[in-house]
Amino acid sequence: MTDTLRHDWSRDEVAALFALPFNDLLARAHAVHAAHHDPNAVQVSTLLSIKTGGCPEDCAYCPQAQRYQTGVQAEKLMSVEAVLEKARAARDAGASRFCMGAAWRAPKDRDIPRVAAIVRAVKALGLETCATLGMLKDDHARALKDAGLDYYNHNLDTAPEFYGEIIHTREYQDRLDTLEHVRDAGLKTCCGGIVGMGESRSQRAGLLQTLANLPEHPQSVPINLLVQVEGTPLAGTERLDPFEFVRTIAVARILMPASMVRLSAGREDMDEALQALCFFAGANSIFYGEKLLTTGNPDTERDRALFARLDLKPLQVTETSETVHADIVVSCKQAHAESAA
Ligand code: SAM
Ligand code: DTB
Ligand code: SF4
């Protein structure tokens, strides 16, 4: 094993990792994991949909695309105060990062002041902040960085050659461009994808290869198992073998040794033993709280019990700062009053 982070993985090399005997793959991934991280610490993020539904894009997996009948009601961007209330609850429940999602193709200029005020307020609670708002222009990325945003989530979703089967309203290159704007603004990158969309193993390898060969490894790598939602084109897709999901986590860990690999969407359908295997294979981050954006996640009691049974501890990375918080809430209320006027 080498400590050098590589950015020159070939598809064949990544495919060869996938093809290792399962136990050999897990042993290798766990060794990398233990060399770079505390294997008993798991970073805990909570998600909130701050702008739900009505999205003009056609991502075939997504319940928030306007064009699919999924029962998700479109809502406006939440107020700073409403987001703060949820963020405080997430912090008090033990989350260290608060991830805010908006069902936009891209934010408009007029959305940025409100989102910036939200970011400032959440940051002041002592939480790490993450936003996922769609494609991001460079000036928007800088404005969010100035507001105190720590991470921007923008997924590649799948391999370049499978992408056209899933999304037609924006190109793979658009995603790479957004990631470049995020890096250039000095934001940390949260970037991963979805498996279980009917892609081949080679295409799963292609997703991870593309992630690992980015100019910088994303600091967070969410691996989502497709949540099948009735009304989306991908509802009814053949389910992925759970052990293939574990392999995907293990290969992500080997390719991006220093990154946080998140066992992301899809946990509600996984039993405890499968999640434990994922943690052994190198996952060290989860979404915590009863909801992802619009779909379910395991309830907090179930996750607390799982952490206790596996002797896992939540990774704490920031301190709370109520003093700063009080000042910021006042400035956020002003920003909200201004944007509502
Ligand atoms: N609209 C923005 C965008 O697409 O970049 C941000 C929100 S979008 C919901 C964030 C990510 O959630 C998507 O890129 C996709 O990877 C993931 N996602 C959405 N629906 C999902 C599903 N049904 N199962 C698993 N992951 C999903
Ligand atoms: C990510 O990779 N997964 C999260 C987060 N980033 C934004 C989203 C999962 C969404 C699952 C479907 C839903 O709840 O709407
Ligand atoms: Fe819109 Fe994002 Fe859903 Fe695609 S994934 S339809 S861009 S909310």
Short mmCIF file of C-alpha atoms and ligand atoms in Angstrom, two decimals:
data_model
loop_
_atom_site.label_atom_id
_atom_site.label_comp_id
_atom_site.label_asym_id
_atom_site.label_seq_id
_atom_site.Cartn_x
_atom_site.Cartn_y
_atom_site.Cartn_z
CA MET A 1 0.00 0.00 0.00
CA THR A 2 1.21 3.48 -0.84
CA ASP A 3 0.28 6.76 0.80
CA THR A 4 0.46 8.66 -2.46
CA LEU A 5 -2.93 9.74 -3.75
CA ARG A 6 -3.23 8.58 -7.34
CA HIS A 7 -5.13 10.35 -10.12
CA ASP A 8 -4.19 8.05 -12.99
CA TRP A 9 -6.34 4.96 -12.46
CA SER A 10 -7.13 3.00 -15.62
CA ARG A 11 -10.52 1.33 -16.06
CA ASP A 12 -8.84 -2.08 -16.12
CA GLU A 13 -7.12 -1.47 -12.79
CA VAL A 14 -10.39 -0.40 -11.16
CA ALA A 15 -12.24 -3.34 -12.74
CA ALA A 16 -9.55 -5.67 -11.37
CA LEU A 17 -10.24 -4.39 -7.85
CA PHE A 18 -13.97 -5.08 -8.30
CA ALA A 19 -13.07 -8.59 -9.48
CA LEU A 20 -10.99 -9.52 -6.42
CA PRO A 21 -12.34 -12.32 -4.22
CA PHE A 22 -14.78 -10.56 -1.84
CA ASN A 23 -12.73 -11.23 1.31
CA ASP A 24 -9.49 -10.11 -0.32
CA LEU A 25 -11.15 -6.90 -1.49
CA LEU A 26 -12.55 -6.18 1.97
CA ALA A 27 -9.25 -6.94 3.70
CA ARG A 28 -7.41 -4.61 1.37
CA ALA A 29 -10.00 -1.83 1.67
CA HIS A 30 -10.05 -2.11 5.46
CA ALA A 31 -6.25 -1.87 5.64
CA VAL A 32 -6.36 1.35 3.60
CA HIS A 33 -9.20 2.60 5.78
CA ALA A 34 -7.38 1.91 9.06
CA ALA A 35 -4.17 3.51 7.72
CA HIS A 36 -5.95 6.80 7.00
CA HIS A 37 -8.88 7.01 9.41
CA ASP A 38 -10.10 5.89 12.81
CA PRO A 39 -12.15 2.85 11.70
CA ASN A 40 -14.48 3.29 14.68
CA ALA A 41 -15.42 6.91 13.92
CA VAL A 42 -18.24 7.82 11.56
CA GLN A 43 -18.98 11.35 10.41
CA VAL A 44 -22.65 12.26 10.76
CA SER A 45 -24.43 14.64 8.37
CA THR A 46 -28.07 15.67 8.34
CA LEU A 47 -29.87 16.61 5.14
CA LEU A 48 -32.59 19.16 4.64
CA SER A 49 -34.44 19.99 1.45
CA ILE A 50 -34.54 23.80 1.58
CA LYS A 51 -36.30 24.04 -1.81
CA THR A 52 -38.35 21.01 -2.73
CA GLY A 53 -39.72 19.73 -6.04
CA GLY A 54 -40.73 21.39 -9.29
CA CYS A 55 -37.29 20.81 -10.86
CA PRO A 56 -37.06 21.30 -14.64
CA GLU A 57 -34.35 18.62 -15.09
CA ASP A 58 -35.09 15.03 -16.16
CA CYS A 59 -32.78 12.92 -13.92
CA ALA A 60 -34.41 9.49 -14.26
CA TYR A 61 -33.91 8.61 -10.59
CA CYS A 62 -35.28 11.78 -9.06
CA PRO A 63 -38.64 12.23 -7.32
CA GLN A 64 -38.24 16.02 -7.48
CA ALA A 65 -38.30 16.33 -11.26
CA GLN A 66 -41.47 18.20 -12.18
CA ARG A 67 -42.14 15.97 -15.19
CA TYR A 68 -42.60 12.76 -13.16
CA GLN A 69 -45.76 12.07 -11.12
CA THR A 70 -44.22 11.12 -7.78
CA GLY A 71 -46.48 12.94 -5.33
CA VAL A 72 -43.75 15.42 -4.30
CA GLN A 73 -45.32 18.87 -3.92
CA ALA A 74 -43.24 21.82 -5.15
CA GLU A 75 -42.35 24.29 -2.38
CA LYS A 76 -40.57 27.64 -2.27
CA LEU A 77 -37.12 28.26 -0.79
CA MET A 78 -37.39 28.05 3.01
CA SER A 79 -36.82 31.09 5.24
CA VAL A 80 -33.57 31.49 7.18
CA GLU A 81 -35.43 31.01 10.47
CA ALA A 82 -37.14 27.80 9.34
CA VAL A 83 -33.83 26.30 8.21
CA LEU A 84 -32.13 27.37 11.44
CA GLU A 85 -34.73 25.57 13.51
CA LYS A 86 -34.02 22.32 11.65
CA ALA A 87 -30.26 22.86 11.81
CA ARG A 88 -30.36 23.41 15.56
CA ALA A 89 -32.34 20.20 16.00
CA ALA A 90 -29.82 18.31 13.83
CA ARG A 91 -26.91 19.68 15.85
CA ASP A 92 -28.61 18.81 19.14
CA ALA A 93 -29.21 15.29 17.84
CA GLY A 94 -25.47 14.91 17.18
CA ALA A 95 -24.91 15.89 13.53
CA SER A 96 -21.65 17.68 12.72
CA ARG A 97 -22.53 18.66 9.15
CA PHE A 98 -25.74 20.13 7.79
CA CYS A 99 -26.37 19.56 4.07
CA MET A 100 -28.94 21.69 2.32
CA GLY A 101 -30.44 20.63 -1.00
CA ALA A 102 -32.41 22.61 -3.55
CA ALA A 103 -34.28 21.13 -6.52
CA TRP A 104 -32.81 23.59 -8.98
CA ARG A 105 -31.07 23.14 -12.31
CA ALA A 106 -28.88 26.00 -11.04
CA PRO A 107 -29.48 28.83 -8.57
CA LYS A 108 -30.53 32.18 -10.02
CA ASP A 109 -28.72 35.40 -9.07
CA ARG A 110 -31.66 36.39 -6.87
CA ASP A 111 -31.46 33.14 -4.87
CA ILE A 112 -27.88 33.65 -3.74
CA PRO A 113 -28.40 36.31 -0.99
CA ARG A 114 -30.97 34.13 0.80
CA VAL A 115 -28.87 30.98 0.49
CA ALA A 116 -25.81 32.92 1.70
CA ALA A 117 -27.77 34.15 4.74
CA ILE A 118 -28.88 30.57 5.46
CA VAL A 119 -25.29 29.31 5.20
CA ARG A 120 -24.03 32.04 7.56
CA ALA A 121 -26.67 31.22 10.13
CA VAL A 122 -26.13 27.46 10.04
CA LYS A 123 -22.35 27.86 10.19
CA ALA A 124 -22.73 30.02 13.27
CA LEU A 125 -24.39 27.12 15.08
CA GLY A 126 -21.01 25.40 14.92
CA LEU A 127 -22.07 23.04 12.16
CA GLU A 128 -20.12 22.33 9.01
CA THR A 129 -22.16 23.49 6.06
CA CYS A 130 -22.80 21.78 2.75
CA ALA A 131 -25.10 22.85 -0.07
CA THR A 132 -26.29 21.11 -3.21
CA LEU A 133 -28.07 23.55 -5.48
CA GLY A 134 -27.36 22.24 -8.98
CA MET A 135 -24.91 23.71 -11.48
CA LEU A 136 -22.88 26.52 -10.01
CA LYS A 137 -21.30 29.52 -11.75
CA ASP A 138 -17.93 30.71 -10.48
CA ASP A 139 -19.29 33.96 -8.95
CA HIS A 140 -21.99 31.99 -7.11
CA ALA A 141 -19.37 29.59 -5.80
CA ARG A 142 -17.30 32.51 -4.49
CA ALA A 143 -20.35 34.14 -2.88
CA LEU A 144 -21.18 30.91 -1.04
CA LYS A 145 -17.57 30.51 0.06
CA ASP A 146 -17.61 34.08 1.41
CA ALA A 147 -20.77 33.23 3.35
CA GLY A 148 -18.90 30.41 5.11
CA LEU A 149 -19.93 27.40 3.06
CA ASP A 150 -17.57 24.49 3.71
CA TYR A 151 -18.66 21.89 1.12
CA TYR A 152 -20.54 21.86 -2.16
CA ASN A 153 -22.21 18.60 -3.18
CA HIS A 154 -22.43 17.93 -6.89
CA ASN A 155 -22.45 14.31 -8.00
CA LEU A 156 -21.14 12.80 -11.22
CA ASP A 157 -23.93 10.26 -10.63
CA THR A 158 -22.57 7.55 -12.96
CA ALA A 159 -19.92 6.66 -15.56
CA PRO A 160 -19.57 9.03 -18.53
CA GLU A 161 -20.82 6.37 -20.97
CA PHE A 162 -23.97 5.55 -18.97
CA TYR A 163 -24.86 9.15 -18.13
CA GLY A 164 -26.87 9.70 -21.34
CA GLU A 165 -29.27 6.92 -20.30
CA ILE A 166 -30.14 8.78 -17.10
CA ILE A 167 -30.06 12.54 -17.76
CA HIS A 168 -30.69 14.48 -20.98
CA THR A 169 -31.08 18.05 -19.75
CA ARG A 170 -27.40 18.65 -18.94
CA GLU A 171 -24.08 17.18 -19.97
CA TYR A 172 -21.41 15.32 -18.02
CA GLN A 173 -19.07 18.19 -18.89
CA ASP A 174 -21.45 20.64 -17.14
CA ARG A 175 -20.90 18.64 -13.97
CA LEU A 176 -17.14 18.70 -14.36
CA ASP A 177 -17.31 22.48 -14.95
CA THR A 178 -19.32 23.02 -11.76
CA LEU A 179 -16.81 20.94 -9.81
CA GLU A 180 -14.02 23.13 -11.19
CA HIS A 181 -15.82 26.31 -10.07
CA VAL A 182 -16.29 24.76 -6.62
CA ARG A 183 -12.60 23.88 -6.29
CA ASP A 184 -11.47 27.25 -7.66
CA ALA A 185 -13.58 29.07 -5.05
CA GLY A 186 -11.75 27.15 -2.30
CA LEU A 187 -14.80 25.09 -1.34
CA LYS A 188 -14.40 21.46 -0.37
CA THR A 189 -16.01 19.02 -2.78
CA CYS A 190 -18.62 16.42 -1.94
CA CYS A 191 -18.99 14.32 -5.07
CA GLY A 192 -20.10 10.76 -5.68
CA GLY A 193 -22.83 8.93 -7.50
CA ILE A 194 -25.65 6.42 -7.53
CA VAL A 195 -25.44 2.68 -8.10
CA GLY A 196 -28.29 0.28 -8.78
CA MET A 197 -29.56 2.25 -11.79
CA GLY A 198 -29.07 -0.70 -14.18
CA GLU A 199 -25.43 0.13 -14.90
CA SER A 200 -22.84 -2.60 -15.47
CA ARG A 201 -19.96 -3.36 -13.11
CA SER A 202 -17.61 -1.75 -15.62
CA GLN A 203 -19.75 1.39 -15.41
CA ARG A 204 -19.61 1.36 -11.60
CA ALA A 205 -15.83 1.11 -12.04
CA GLY A 206 -16.04 4.02 -14.50
CA LEU A 207 -17.82 6.23 -11.97
CA LEU A 208 -15.17 5.57 -9.31
CA GLN A 209 -12.34 5.91 -11.83
CA THR A 210 -13.65 9.33 -12.92
CA LEU A 211 -14.00 10.48 -9.29
CA ALA A 212 -10.49 9.35 -8.37
CA ASN A 213 -8.96 10.94 -11.47
CA LEU A 214 -10.42 14.41 -10.76
CA PRO A 215 -7.68 17.02 -10.13
CA GLU A 216 -8.35 16.56 -6.39
CA HIS A 217 -10.09 13.65 -4.73
CA PRO A 218 -13.45 14.90 -3.47
CA GLN A 219 -13.12 15.31 0.29
CA SER A 220 -16.48 13.55 0.67
CA VAL A 221 -17.64 10.78 -1.64
CA PRO A 222 -21.33 9.88 -1.25
CA ILE A 223 -22.18 6.43 -2.61
CA ASN A 224 -25.95 6.31 -3.04
CA LEU A 225 -27.94 3.15 -3.62
CA LEU A 226 -30.83 4.10 -5.89
CA VAL A 227 -33.97 4.81 -3.88
CA GLN A 228 -36.64 3.62 -6.25
CA VAL A 229 -39.54 6.06 -6.29
CA GLU A 230 -42.83 5.23 -8.00
CA GLY A 231 -43.40 7.54 -10.95
CA THR A 232 -39.70 7.93 -11.86
CA PRO A 233 -38.42 6.12 -14.96
CA LEU A 234 -36.05 4.03 -12.82
CA ALA A 235 -38.78 2.59 -10.57
CA GLY A 236 -38.75 -1.17 -11.08
CA THR A 237 -35.06 -1.40 -12.03
CA GLU A 238 -33.52 -4.74 -11.09
CA ARG A 239 -32.09 -4.49 -7.56
CA LEU A 240 -28.33 -4.49 -7.13
CA ASP A 241 -26.81 -7.44 -5.28
CA PRO A 242 -26.07 -5.98 -1.81
CA PHE A 243 -22.54 -7.45 -1.89
CA GLU A 244 -21.90 -5.54 -5.11
CA PHE A 245 -22.80 -2.40 -3.19
CA VAL A 246 -20.23 -3.35 -0.53
CA ARG A 247 -17.64 -3.91 -3.27
CA THR A 248 -18.37 -0.41 -4.60
CA ILE A 249 -17.70 1.09 -1.16
CA ALA A 250 -14.49 -0.95 -0.83
CA VAL A 251 -13.16 0.13 -4.23
CA ALA A 252 -14.02 3.78 -3.49
CA ARG A 253 -12.03 3.48 -0.25
CA ILE A 254 -8.98 2.03 -2.03
CA LEU A 255 -9.05 4.63 -4.81
CA MET A 256 -9.61 7.64 -2.52
CA PRO A 257 -7.87 6.66 0.73
CA ALA A 258 -8.03 10.04 2.48
CA SER A 259 -11.62 10.93 1.55
CA MET A 260 -14.70 10.43 3.67
CA VAL A 261 -16.78 7.76 1.92
CA ARG A 262 -20.46 8.17 2.70
CA LEU A 263 -22.89 5.29 2.92
CA SER A 264 -25.53 7.60 1.54
CA ALA A 265 -29.08 7.11 0.19
CA GLY A 266 -30.55 3.61 0.34
CA ARG A 267 -29.78 2.73 3.98
CA GLU A 268 -33.45 2.38 4.85
CA ASP A 269 -33.55 -0.80 2.77
CA MET A 270 -30.32 -2.21 4.25
CA ASP A 271 -30.20 -4.39 7.33
CA GLU A 272 -27.69 -3.83 10.12
CA ALA A 273 -25.33 -6.59 8.95
CA LEU A 274 -25.03 -5.07 5.49
CA GLN A 275 -24.33 -1.62 6.93
CA ALA A 276 -21.70 -3.12 9.24
CA LEU A 277 -19.99 -4.66 6.19
CA CYS A 278 -20.02 -1.25 4.51
CA PHE A 279 -18.34 0.33 7.55
CA PHE A 280 -15.72 -2.43 7.52
CA ALA A 281 -15.18 -1.88 3.78
CA GLY A 282 -14.36 1.77 4.40
CA ALA A 283 -17.55 3.80 4.69
CA ASN A 284 -17.08 6.40 7.41
CA SER A 285 -19.93 8.83 6.97
CA ILE A 286 -23.73 8.61 6.94
CA PHE A 287 -26.82 10.75 6.62
CA TYR A 288 -28.55 10.79 9.98
CA GLY A 289 -32.16 11.81 10.58
CA GLU A 290 -35.47 10.40 9.47
CA LYS A 291 -35.49 11.97 6.02
CA LEU A 292 -33.03 12.37 3.17
CA LEU A 293 -34.44 15.10 0.89
CA THR A 294 -37.88 13.71 0.11
CA THR A 295 -37.49 10.00 0.91
CA GLY A 296 -36.97 8.07 4.15
CA ASN A 297 -33.82 7.26 6.09
CA PRO A 298 -33.49 4.97 9.13
CA ASP A 299 -34.92 6.56 12.27
CA THR A 300 -32.44 8.02 14.72
CA GLU A 301 -33.11 5.41 17.40
CA ARG A 302 -32.23 2.62 14.97
CA ASP A 303 -28.98 4.42 14.05
CA ARG A 304 -28.07 5.09 17.68
CA ALA A 305 -28.58 1.41 18.44
CA LEU A 306 -26.47 0.44 15.43
CA PHE A 307 -23.62 2.72 16.54
CA ALA A 308 -23.78 1.23 20.04
CA ARG A 309 -23.79 -2.35 18.78
CA LEU A 310 -20.80 -1.70 16.50
CA ASP A 311 -18.90 0.52 19.00
CA LEU A 312 -18.92 3.36 16.49
CA LYS A 313 -18.60 6.94 17.64
CA PRO A 314 -19.75 10.04 15.78
CA LEU A 315 -16.82 12.08 14.50
CA GLN A 316 -16.99 15.57 15.99
CA VAL A 317 -15.19 18.13 13.90
CA THR A 318 -16.46 21.51 15.03
CA GLU A 319 -17.35 23.32 18.20
CA THR A 320 -20.59 25.17 18.77
CA SER A 321 -20.45 28.92 19.14
CA GLU A 322 -23.61 30.40 20.56
CA THR A 323 -22.01 33.87 20.91
CA VAL A 324 -21.35 34.19 17.21
CA HIS A 325 -24.74 32.60 16.63
CA ALA A 326 -26.66 35.40 18.39
CA ASP A 327 -25.06 38.07 16.17
CA ILE A 328 -25.65 36.11 13.02
CA VAL A 329 -29.33 35.45 13.71
CA VAL A 330 -29.90 39.20 13.86
CA SER A 331 -28.11 39.72 10.53
CA CYS A 332 -30.05 36.81 9.00
CA LYS A 333 -33.36 38.25 10.11
CA GLN A 334 -32.34 41.48 8.39
CA ALA A 335 -31.35 39.62 5.21
CA HIS A 336 -34.66 37.75 5.24
CA ALA A 337 -36.67 40.93 5.76
CA GLU A 338 -34.77 42.52 2.86
CA SER A 339 -35.30 39.55 0.50
CA ALA A 340 -39.02 39.34 1.46
CA ALA A 341 -39.50 43.08 0.83
N1 SAM B 1 -30.69 19.62 -7.88
C1 SAM B 1 -29.36 19.50 -7.45
C2 SAM B 1 -28.55 18.56 -8.31
O1 SAM B 1 -29.10 17.69 -8.93
O2 SAM B 1 -27.32 18.74 -8.35
C3 SAM B 1 -29.21 19.10 -5.99
C4 SAM B 1 -30.16 18.07 -5.41
S1 SAM B 1 -30.07 16.44 -6.08
C5 SAM B 1 -31.48 15.68 -5.37
C6 SAM B 1 -28.64 15.72 -5.31
C7 SAM B 1 -28.30 14.30 -5.63
O3 SAM B 1 -29.20 13.42 -4.98
C8 SAM B 1 -28.34 13.84 -7.06
O4 SAM B 1 -27.22 14.22 -7.80
C9 SAM B 1 -28.37 12.34 -6.91
O5 SAM B 1 -27.06 11.82 -6.89
C10 SAM B 1 -29.03 12.14 -5.53
N2 SAM B 1 -30.35 11.49 -5.67
C11 SAM B 1 -31.49 12.06 -6.11
N3 SAM B 1 -32.50 11.18 -6.14
C12 SAM B 1 -31.98 10.00 -5.72
C13 SAM B 1 -32.54 8.70 -5.57
N4 SAM B 1 -33.81 8.42 -5.86
N5 SAM B 1 -31.72 7.72 -5.10
C14 SAM B 1 -30.42 7.99 -4.81
N6 SAM B 1 -29.86 9.19 -4.95
C15 SAM B 1 -30.62 10.19 -5.41
C1 DTB B 2 -26.13 12.72 -2.12
O1 DTB B 2 -25.20 12.20 -2.75
N1 DTB B 2 -27.21 12.09 -1.68
C2 DTB B 2 -28.12 12.98 -1.02
C3 DTB B 2 -27.34 14.32 -1.03
N2 DTB B 2 -26.17 14.01 -1.79
C4 DTB B 2 -27.98 15.55 -1.47
C5 DTB B 2 -29.49 13.02 -1.66
C6 DTB B 2 -30.18 11.69 -1.67
C7 DTB B 2 -31.55 11.93 -2.19
C8 DTB B 2 -32.41 10.69 -2.14
C9 DTB B 2 -33.76 10.94 -2.70
C10 DTB B 2 -34.58 11.92 -1.92
O2 DTB B 2 -34.67 11.84 -0.66
O3 DTB B 2 -35.25 12.78 -2.54
FE1 SF4 B 3 -33.50 18.31 -10.31
FE2 SF4 B 3 -31.37 17.63 -8.86
FE3 SF4 B 3 -33.53 16.00 -9.02
FE4 SF4 B 3 -31.97 16.29 -11.15
S1 SF4 B 3 -31.39 15.41 -9.17
S2 SF4 B 3 -34.22 16.37 -11.13
S3 SF4 B 3 -31.37 18.43 -10.94
S4 SF4 B 3 -33.45 18.01 -8.08
#
